[in-house]
């Protein structure tokens, strides 16, 4: 986990993507005692040459210049900059690269990167949807091998898809709410060079639907691709109490996805997996989901058996979710 107080004050305006997403997560981690058993790695600012692995020079300069002007500005659709943006956005990317370096060097088994802003809507030359630089895309290029990206944010990772659409060396698997945001992205027909696998899911899919999607699509797609490294765009906005989606996933759904990803990494690439926080805007649920993910990655005893929020969610695999997953299996030729 990476914690850096330099990003705490950035973009502290009434908005969903706010500093409390991280400070509340940190407080919960502290109270649960997990900070005592995790290795904490300081973030660093990504260099411009590293950002250029996935972004155009003009996009990088536009974000830098907007940040230097200091006021609140729109950098793209639903993406804003302010005085601290240039530092925070480079710390989020550099934090992920630092975690990747530690895992490649076998100094850490795996890592969870808790930074902001998120990145998966940012394309090569466009900020979008709270995202300025696509940290996971930069990290995939930085790794220079066969990289699998699993994106379970409730929104489609259109920026990541676009960056690797013609690149067969990077597998992009996205589980997201069908036709949510951005409109027109994440369909079964969008397959790129064959290494884009979209799994659009119906509202209310729930833990069992996500488990089924992992078993039927994510695991076979990763086994077919045989990655050297796995990156996760982990958006916890599929959580049942998150107003940005309607997917009814509980802490146990996120714990299961993190556990399954860890097992796949152990089977396929020496356990090398780094999980990067993307979305997740429920200040009550996000910290709990983040803790469940970290407990799974670190092999810690779960702090609870059932989601502490005790929300009313589906408890079986629904027919609509099953059909959506089965259609994705067919579309991906799995
Ligand atoms: Zn999202």
Short mmCIF file of C-alpha atoms and ligand atoms in Angstrom, two decimals:
data_model
loop_
_atom_site.label_atom_id
_atom_site.label_comp_id
_atom_site.label_asym_id
_atom_site.label_seq_id
_atom_site.Cartn_x
_atom_site.Cartn_y
_atom_site.Cartn_z
CA UNK A 1 0.00 0.00 0.00
CA UNK A 2 1.19 3.52 -0.77
CA UNK A 3 0.29 6.51 1.33
CA UNK A 4 1.49 10.01 0.61
CA UNK A 5 0.22 13.11 2.37
CA UNK A 6 1.17 15.27 -0.64
CA UNK A 7 -1.99 14.12 -2.42
CA UNK A 8 -4.31 14.62 0.54
CA UNK A 9 -5.38 18.17 -0.23
CA UNK A 10 -5.70 17.81 -3.97
CA UNK A 11 -9.04 18.72 -5.53
CA UNK A 12 -10.71 19.06 -2.15
CA UNK A 13 -14.02 20.36 -3.49
CA UNK A 14 -17.49 18.85 -3.02
CA UNK A 15 -17.14 15.99 -5.47
CA UNK A 16 -17.35 12.19 -5.52
CA UNK A 17 -13.62 11.71 -6.19
CA UNK A 18 -12.53 13.27 -2.89
CA UNK A 19 -9.66 12.95 -0.40
CA UNK A 20 -11.81 11.06 2.14
CA UNK A 21 -11.80 8.04 -0.18
CA UNK A 22 -8.19 7.53 0.88
CA UNK A 23 -8.16 8.98 4.40
CA UNK A 24 -11.09 6.79 5.49
CA UNK A 25 -9.47 3.74 3.93
CA UNK A 26 -6.27 4.53 5.80
CA UNK A 27 -8.16 4.96 9.11
CA UNK A 28 -9.87 1.60 8.66
CA UNK A 29 -6.59 -0.13 7.78
CA UNK A 30 -5.06 1.40 10.92
CA UNK A 31 -7.92 0.21 13.16
CA UNK A 32 -7.97 -3.26 11.62
CA UNK A 33 -4.27 -3.62 12.39
CA UNK A 34 -3.26 -4.44 8.83
CA UNK A 35 -0.76 -1.56 8.60
CA UNK A 36 1.38 -3.45 11.14
CA UNK A 37 1.76 -6.43 8.82
CA UNK A 38 1.97 -4.70 5.42
CA UNK A 39 5.09 -3.23 3.88
CA UNK A 40 4.49 0.42 3.08
CA UNK A 41 6.19 1.83 0.01
CA UNK A 42 6.55 5.58 -0.57
CA UNK A 43 5.16 6.85 -3.87
CA UNK A 44 7.32 8.80 -6.31
CA UNK A 45 6.37 11.22 -9.06
CA UNK A 46 6.28 9.57 -12.48
CA UNK A 47 8.67 11.16 -14.97
CA UNK A 48 7.32 12.78 -18.14
CA UNK A 49 9.10 10.10 -20.22
CA UNK A 50 7.17 7.46 -18.27
CA UNK A 51 3.83 9.22 -18.87
CA UNK A 52 4.75 9.30 -22.57
CA UNK A 53 4.68 5.49 -22.61
CA UNK A 54 0.88 5.80 -22.82
CA UNK A 55 0.15 9.49 -23.45
CA UNK A 56 0.86 12.13 -26.07
CA UNK A 57 3.25 14.96 -25.19
CA UNK A 58 0.45 17.48 -25.86
CA UNK A 59 -1.91 15.83 -23.34
CA UNK A 60 0.78 15.71 -20.65
CA UNK A 61 1.67 19.37 -21.25
CA UNK A 62 -2.01 20.39 -21.15
CA UNK A 63 -2.42 18.83 -17.68
CA UNK A 64 0.85 20.41 -16.46
CA UNK A 65 -0.08 23.85 -17.78
CA UNK A 66 -3.62 23.72 -16.34
CA UNK A 67 -2.23 22.74 -12.96
CA UNK A 68 0.33 25.57 -13.13
CA UNK A 69 -2.45 28.11 -13.76
CA UNK A 70 -3.80 26.99 -10.37
CA UNK A 71 -7.55 27.42 -10.75
CA UNK A 72 -10.22 24.76 -11.06
CA UNK A 73 -10.45 23.88 -14.78
CA UNK A 74 -12.03 21.24 -16.97
CA UNK A 75 -9.30 19.10 -18.59
CA UNK A 76 -11.79 16.89 -20.41
CA UNK A 77 -15.32 15.47 -19.97
CA UNK A 78 -15.94 15.05 -16.20
CA UNK A 79 -12.22 15.58 -15.47
CA UNK A 80 -10.91 18.59 -13.60
CA UNK A 81 -7.52 20.01 -12.68
CA UNK A 82 -6.43 22.38 -9.94
CA UNK A 83 -3.22 23.60 -8.29
CA UNK A 84 -2.09 20.25 -6.89
CA UNK A 85 -3.03 18.16 -9.91
CA UNK A 86 0.36 17.82 -11.59
CA UNK A 87 1.94 16.44 -8.41
CA UNK A 88 -0.98 14.20 -7.38
CA UNK A 89 -1.48 12.72 -10.84
CA UNK A 90 2.24 11.92 -11.22
CA UNK A 91 2.35 10.42 -7.70
CA UNK A 92 -0.55 8.10 -8.57
CA UNK A 93 1.24 6.86 -11.70
CA UNK A 94 4.68 6.80 -10.06
CA UNK A 95 3.25 5.05 -7.01
CA UNK A 96 2.01 2.25 -9.24
CA UNK A 97 5.38 2.05 -11.04
CA UNK A 98 7.17 1.89 -7.69
CA UNK A 99 4.90 -0.98 -6.59
CA UNK A 100 5.51 -2.76 -9.90
CA UNK A 101 9.29 -2.40 -9.44
CA UNK A 102 9.11 -3.93 -5.95
CA UNK A 103 7.05 -6.88 -7.17
CA UNK A 104 9.29 -7.46 -10.23
CA UNK A 105 12.33 -7.44 -7.90
CA UNK A 106 10.52 -9.97 -5.63
CA UNK A 107 10.83 -7.55 -2.69
CA UNK A 108 7.04 -7.73 -2.35
CA UNK A 109 4.73 -10.65 -3.20
CA UNK A 110 2.04 -8.33 -4.58
CA UNK A 111 0.74 -4.82 -3.90
CA UNK A 112 -2.35 -2.66 -3.52
CA UNK A 113 -1.84 0.94 -4.69
CA UNK A 114 -4.14 3.36 -2.90
CA UNK A 115 -3.70 6.67 -4.75
CA UNK A 116 -5.88 9.17 -6.56
CA UNK A 117 -6.86 10.34 -9.13
CA UNK A 118 -7.97 7.14 -10.91
CA UNK A 119 -6.87 6.52 -14.51
CA UNK A 120 -8.80 4.02 -16.63
CA UNK A 121 -10.96 6.54 -18.56
CA UNK A 122 -7.89 8.53 -19.69
CA UNK A 123 -6.88 7.73 -23.26
CA UNK A 124 -3.59 8.62 -24.96
CA UNK A 125 -4.59 12.24 -25.53
CA UNK A 126 -7.70 12.87 -23.43
CA UNK A 127 -8.55 13.30 -19.74
CA UNK A 128 -12.01 11.96 -18.88
CA UNK A 129 -14.22 10.77 -16.04
CA UNK A 130 -12.08 11.99 -13.07
CA UNK A 131 -9.01 10.44 -14.81
CA UNK A 132 -6.00 12.46 -16.05
CA UNK A 133 -3.25 9.89 -16.68
CA UNK A 134 -3.91 6.19 -17.17
CA UNK A 135 -1.62 4.72 -14.51
CA UNK A 136 -2.39 1.10 -15.32
CA UNK A 137 -1.72 1.66 -19.04
CA UNK A 138 1.59 3.38 -18.28
CA UNK A 139 2.54 0.48 -15.98
CA UNK A 140 1.64 -2.11 -18.63
CA UNK A 141 3.95 -0.38 -21.15
CA UNK A 142 6.63 0.08 -18.46
CA UNK A 143 6.63 -3.69 -17.81
CA UNK A 144 7.34 -4.42 -21.49
CA UNK A 145 6.15 -8.03 -21.33
CA UNK A 146 2.89 -9.89 -21.72
CA UNK A 147 0.63 -8.03 -19.33
CA UNK A 148 -2.96 -8.89 -18.45
CA UNK A 149 -5.17 -6.07 -17.16
CA UNK A 150 -8.29 -7.07 -15.23
CA UNK A 151 -10.67 -4.11 -14.79
CA UNK A 152 -13.58 -4.64 -12.38
CA UNK A 153 -14.56 -0.96 -12.01
CA UNK A 154 -18.31 -0.60 -12.55
CA UNK A 155 -17.58 1.69 -15.52
CA UNK A 156 -15.88 0.55 -18.69
CA UNK A 157 -12.13 1.25 -18.90
CA UNK A 158 -12.45 2.92 -22.29
CA UNK A 159 -9.08 4.69 -22.04
CA UNK A 160 -7.22 1.46 -21.37
CA UNK A 161 -9.13 -0.33 -24.11
CA UNK A 162 -8.27 2.37 -26.62
CA UNK A 163 -4.55 2.48 -25.73
CA UNK A 164 -4.13 -1.30 -26.25
CA UNK A 165 -6.81 -1.89 -28.88
CA UNK A 166 -4.32 -2.80 -31.61
CA UNK A 167 -1.72 -4.32 -29.27
CA UNK A 168 -1.89 -8.12 -28.86
CA UNK A 169 0.79 -8.09 -26.12
CA UNK A 170 -1.62 -6.62 -23.54
CA UNK A 171 -4.81 -8.47 -22.58
CA UNK A 172 -7.61 -6.21 -21.35
CA UNK A 173 -10.53 -7.90 -19.58
CA UNK A 174 -13.28 -5.60 -18.33
CA UNK A 175 -16.25 -6.51 -16.12
CA UNK A 176 -18.62 -3.52 -16.02
CA UNK A 177 -22.26 -2.48 -15.84
CA UNK A 178 -23.67 -2.61 -19.36
CA UNK A 179 -24.12 0.76 -21.09
CA UNK A 180 -23.35 2.84 -17.99
CA UNK A 181 -20.36 5.13 -18.68
CA UNK A 182 -19.04 6.03 -21.11
CA UNK A 183 -21.93 5.31 -23.47
CA UNK A 184 -21.08 3.09 -26.44
CA UNK A 185 -18.00 1.49 -24.88
CA UNK A 186 -17.44 -2.00 -23.51
CA UNK A 187 -19.63 -3.96 -25.90
CA UNK A 188 -19.06 -7.60 -26.85
CA UNK A 189 -18.27 -6.53 -30.41
CA UNK A 190 -15.27 -4.41 -29.32
CA UNK A 191 -12.52 -7.02 -29.45
CA UNK A 192 -9.52 -5.08 -30.77
CA UNK A 193 -6.63 -7.23 -31.89
CA UNK A 194 -8.31 -10.15 -30.12
CA UNK A 195 -6.94 -9.23 -26.72
CA UNK A 196 -9.86 -7.04 -25.63
CA UNK A 197 -12.45 -9.04 -23.70
CA UNK A 198 -15.52 -7.12 -22.58
CA UNK A 199 -18.05 -8.53 -20.13
CA UNK A 200 -21.00 -6.11 -19.99
CA UNK A 201 -23.18 -7.15 -17.05
CA UNK A 202 -26.76 -6.25 -16.11
CA UNK A 203 -27.60 -4.05 -13.11
CA UNK A 204 -27.97 -6.12 -9.94
CA UNK A 205 -25.42 -8.76 -10.98
CA UNK A 206 -24.19 -9.28 -7.40
CA UNK A 207 -21.37 -11.37 -5.89
CA UNK A 208 -22.41 -14.65 -7.51
CA UNK A 209 -22.62 -13.08 -10.96
CA UNK A 210 -19.11 -11.67 -10.61
CA UNK A 211 -17.85 -15.05 -9.34
CA UNK A 212 -19.41 -16.71 -12.38
CA UNK A 213 -17.79 -14.11 -14.69
CA UNK A 214 -14.40 -14.76 -13.11
CA UNK A 215 -14.78 -18.53 -13.47
CA UNK A 216 -16.17 -18.46 -17.03
CA UNK A 217 -14.31 -15.51 -18.60
CA UNK A 218 -11.47 -14.01 -16.56
CA UNK A 219 -9.75 -17.26 -15.61
CA UNK A 220 -9.93 -18.90 -19.06
CA UNK A 221 -8.93 -15.65 -20.83
CA UNK A 222 -5.87 -15.29 -18.58
CA UNK A 223 -4.93 -18.96 -18.98
CA UNK A 224 -5.16 -18.65 -22.77
CA UNK A 225 -3.07 -15.45 -22.77
CA UNK A 226 -0.42 -16.62 -20.26
CA UNK A 227 0.68 -13.24 -18.84
CA UNK A 228 4.04 -12.43 -17.25
CA UNK A 229 2.35 -9.92 -14.95
CA UNK A 230 -1.22 -9.05 -13.90
CA UNK A 231 -2.45 -5.50 -13.22
CA UNK A 232 -5.89 -4.86 -11.76
CA UNK A 233 -7.92 -1.69 -12.34
CA UNK A 234 -9.85 -2.11 -9.11
CA UNK A 235 -12.84 0.23 -8.97
CA UNK A 236 -14.98 -0.53 -5.96
CA UNK A 237 -17.92 1.42 -7.42
CA UNK A 238 -19.67 -1.89 -8.16
CA UNK A 239 -20.26 -1.97 -4.37
CA UNK A 240 -23.89 -2.34 -3.31
CA UNK A 241 -24.05 1.06 -1.56
CA UNK A 242 -22.23 3.01 -4.29
CA UNK A 243 -24.52 5.47 -6.03
CA UNK A 244 -22.35 5.48 -9.18
CA UNK A 245 -23.44 1.95 -10.16
CA UNK A 246 -26.13 -0.62 -9.47
CA UNK A 247 -24.21 -3.87 -9.25
CA UNK A 248 -24.94 -5.00 -5.67
CA UNK A 249 -21.45 -6.35 -4.94
CA UNK A 250 -20.51 -6.80 -1.26
CA UNK A 251 -17.14 -6.81 0.47
CA UNK A 252 -17.13 -10.59 -0.03
CA UNK A 253 -17.51 -10.21 -3.78
CA UNK A 254 -14.40 -7.99 -3.88
CA UNK A 255 -12.56 -10.37 -1.53
CA UNK A 256 -13.38 -13.26 -3.87
CA UNK A 257 -12.20 -11.39 -6.98
CA UNK A 258 -8.93 -10.42 -5.28
CA UNK A 259 -8.39 -14.01 -4.03
CA UNK A 260 -9.10 -15.46 -7.46
CA UNK A 261 -6.76 -12.96 -9.14
CA UNK A 262 -4.03 -13.83 -6.65
CA UNK A 263 -4.50 -17.55 -7.34
CA UNK A 264 -4.36 -16.94 -11.11
CA UNK A 265 -1.17 -14.89 -10.68
CA UNK A 266 0.38 -17.71 -8.66
CA UNK A 267 -0.61 -20.24 -11.32
CA UNK A 268 0.47 -18.18 -14.34
CA UNK A 269 3.15 -15.62 -13.44
CA UNK A 270 4.89 -16.34 -10.16
CA UNK A 271 2.23 -14.48 -8.14
CA UNK A 272 3.10 -11.12 -9.70
CA UNK A 273 0.01 -8.92 -9.40
CA UNK A 274 -0.45 -5.25 -8.53
CA UNK A 275 -3.91 -3.85 -7.79
CA UNK A 276 -4.53 -0.13 -8.45
CA UNK A 277 -7.48 1.76 -6.95
CA UNK A 278 -9.68 3.22 -9.69
CA UNK A 279 -13.26 4.24 -8.73
CA UNK A 280 -15.33 3.61 -5.60
CA UNK A 281 -17.21 6.55 -4.12
CA UNK A 282 -19.21 5.26 -1.15
CA UNK A 283 -17.28 6.63 1.82
CA UNK A 284 -18.86 3.90 3.98
CA UNK A 285 -18.35 0.97 1.65
CA UNK A 286 -15.11 1.78 -0.20
CA UNK A 287 -12.83 1.42 2.86
CA UNK A 288 -14.43 -1.93 3.74
CA UNK A 289 -14.08 -3.23 0.17
CA UNK A 290 -10.46 -2.03 0.04
CA UNK A 291 -9.71 -3.83 3.31
CA UNK A 292 -11.26 -7.07 2.01
CA UNK A 293 -9.06 -6.82 -1.11
CA UNK A 294 -5.90 -6.20 0.92
CA UNK A 295 -6.70 -9.07 3.30
CA UNK A 296 -7.11 -11.39 0.30
CA UNK A 297 -3.86 -10.25 -1.34
CA UNK A 298 -1.89 -10.52 1.89
CA UNK A 299 -3.47 -13.84 2.90
CA UNK A 300 -4.83 -12.37 6.15
CA UNK A 301 -7.75 -13.72 8.14
CA UNK A 302 -10.90 -11.82 7.08
CA UNK A 303 -12.03 -9.19 9.61
CA UNK A 304 -15.66 -10.37 9.12
CA UNK A 305 -17.59 -13.19 7.46
CA UNK A 306 -20.38 -11.10 5.92
CA UNK A 307 -20.41 -7.54 4.61
CA UNK A 308 -20.69 -5.34 7.75
CA UNK A 309 -23.19 -3.04 5.99
CA UNK A 310 -25.71 -5.94 5.75
CA UNK A 311 -27.31 -4.62 2.56
CA UNK A 312 -30.17 -6.25 0.71
CA UNK A 313 -28.42 -7.89 -2.28
CA UNK A 314 -29.00 -10.89 -4.57
CA UNK A 315 -27.80 -14.13 -2.99
CA UNK A 316 -27.91 -16.37 -6.07
CA UNK A 317 -26.72 -16.16 -9.66
CA UNK A 318 -29.50 -14.41 -11.62
CA UNK A 319 -30.55 -15.55 -15.07
CA UNK A 320 -29.76 -12.19 -16.72
CA UNK A 321 -26.24 -12.19 -15.28
CA UNK A 322 -25.69 -15.79 -16.36
CA UNK A 323 -26.82 -15.02 -19.90
CA UNK A 324 -24.56 -11.94 -20.07
CA UNK A 325 -21.52 -13.94 -18.97
CA UNK A 326 -22.34 -16.81 -21.34
CA UNK A 327 -22.58 -14.30 -24.21
CA UNK A 328 -19.14 -12.90 -23.30
CA UNK A 329 -17.69 -16.44 -23.30
CA UNK A 330 -18.99 -16.94 -26.84
CA UNK A 331 -17.82 -13.52 -28.08
CA UNK A 332 -14.31 -14.11 -26.71
CA UNK A 333 -14.15 -17.64 -28.15
CA UNK A 334 -13.40 -19.14 -24.74
ZN1 LIG B 1 -15.83 3.77 -12.03
#
